[in-house]
XYZ file of C-alpha atoms in Angstrom:
112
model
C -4.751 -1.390 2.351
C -4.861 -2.311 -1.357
C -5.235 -5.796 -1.090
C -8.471 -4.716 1.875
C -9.639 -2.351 -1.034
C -9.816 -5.211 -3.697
C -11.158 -7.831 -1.553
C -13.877 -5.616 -0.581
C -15.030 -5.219 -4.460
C -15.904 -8.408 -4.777
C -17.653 -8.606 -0.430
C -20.804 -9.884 -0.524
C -21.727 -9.774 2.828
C -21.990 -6.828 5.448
C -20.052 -8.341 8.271
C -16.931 -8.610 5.905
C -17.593 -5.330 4.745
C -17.418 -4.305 8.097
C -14.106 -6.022 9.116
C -12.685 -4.717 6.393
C -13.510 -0.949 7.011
C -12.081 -2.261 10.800
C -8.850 -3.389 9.158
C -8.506 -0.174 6.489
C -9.176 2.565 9.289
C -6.252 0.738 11.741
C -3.588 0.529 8.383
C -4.862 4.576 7.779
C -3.747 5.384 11.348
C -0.887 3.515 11.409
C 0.342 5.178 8.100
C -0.786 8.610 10.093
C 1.818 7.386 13.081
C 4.272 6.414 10.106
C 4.297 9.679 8.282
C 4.770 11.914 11.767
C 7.645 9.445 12.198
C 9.193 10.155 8.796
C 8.239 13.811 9.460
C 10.581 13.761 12.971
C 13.388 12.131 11.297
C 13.726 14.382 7.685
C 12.347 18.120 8.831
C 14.446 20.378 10.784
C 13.145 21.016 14.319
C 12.711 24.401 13.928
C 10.094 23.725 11.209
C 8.200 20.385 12.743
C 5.432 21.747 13.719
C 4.432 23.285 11.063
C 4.765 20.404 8.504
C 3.202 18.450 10.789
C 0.018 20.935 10.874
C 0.335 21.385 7.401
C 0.331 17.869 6.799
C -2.746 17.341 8.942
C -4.987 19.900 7.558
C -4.466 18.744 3.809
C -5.505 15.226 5.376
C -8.502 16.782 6.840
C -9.401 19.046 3.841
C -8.835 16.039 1.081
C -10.355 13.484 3.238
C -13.474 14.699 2.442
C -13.292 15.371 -0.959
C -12.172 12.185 -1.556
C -15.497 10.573 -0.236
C -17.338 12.742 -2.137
C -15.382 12.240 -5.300
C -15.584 8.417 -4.571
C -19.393 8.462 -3.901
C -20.086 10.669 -7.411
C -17.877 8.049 -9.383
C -19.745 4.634 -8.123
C -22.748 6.841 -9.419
C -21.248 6.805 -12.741
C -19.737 3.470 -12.571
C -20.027 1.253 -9.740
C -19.056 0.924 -6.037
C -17.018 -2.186 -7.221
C -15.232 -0.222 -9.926
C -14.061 2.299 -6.794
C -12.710 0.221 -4.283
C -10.740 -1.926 -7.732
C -9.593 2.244 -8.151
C -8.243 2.716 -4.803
C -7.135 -0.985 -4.076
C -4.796 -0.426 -7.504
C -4.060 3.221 -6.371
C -2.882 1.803 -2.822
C -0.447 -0.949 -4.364
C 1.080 1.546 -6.871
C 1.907 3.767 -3.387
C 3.021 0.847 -1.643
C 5.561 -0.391 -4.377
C 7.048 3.658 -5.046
C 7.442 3.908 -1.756
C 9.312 0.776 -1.057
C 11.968 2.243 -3.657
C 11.513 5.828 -3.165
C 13.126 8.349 -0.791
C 10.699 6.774 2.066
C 12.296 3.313 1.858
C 15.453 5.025 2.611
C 14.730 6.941 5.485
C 15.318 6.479 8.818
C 12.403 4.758 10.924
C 13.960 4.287 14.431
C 12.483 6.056 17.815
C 15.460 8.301 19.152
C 14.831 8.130 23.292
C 15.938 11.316 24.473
């Protein structure tokens, strides 16, 4: 997702643009399906449901505010300047993660 965020700074054209967007909203769901993994192999059963709830309503209540925080700052500075935000935001994520509690964790699908 960071390396889509940077590349799309310097998109000139609004067919790559769009493949890119196509690209970032498939890596966003598949972190969604990655997290409710995570969340099924670290939270107790009894409590699943409502992290997972919880989990999805701060998505959907700082989704938007994100956008709109995005759109006021390429006001102030430039679009360019907020996807080379995000695409630097995404990488830092990406590298805590990969030596954080997540990298630890168990990823497998348990068949019943």
């Amino acid at each position: 997702m960071g390396v889509a965020f940077g590349v799309m700074a310097a998109a000139g054209q609004t067919w790559s643009v769009g493949l890119l967007m196509m690209s970032l909203m498939f890596l966003l769901s598949l972190l969604g399906r990655l997290l409710t993994l995570l969340f099924q192999d670290t939270v107790p059963a009894e409590y699943l449901g409502r992290v997972t709830a919880t989990s999805q309503l701060l998505t959907t209540g700082f989704g938007p505010l994100s956008v709109l925080s995005a759109a006021w700052l390429s006001d102030v500075a430039s679009a360019r300047f907020v996807f080379v935000i995000v695409a630097a935001a995404a990488l830092a994520l990406a590298v805590l993660s990969r030596f954080g509690v997540m990298s630890r964790a168990d990823w497998r699908i348990r068949l019943p």
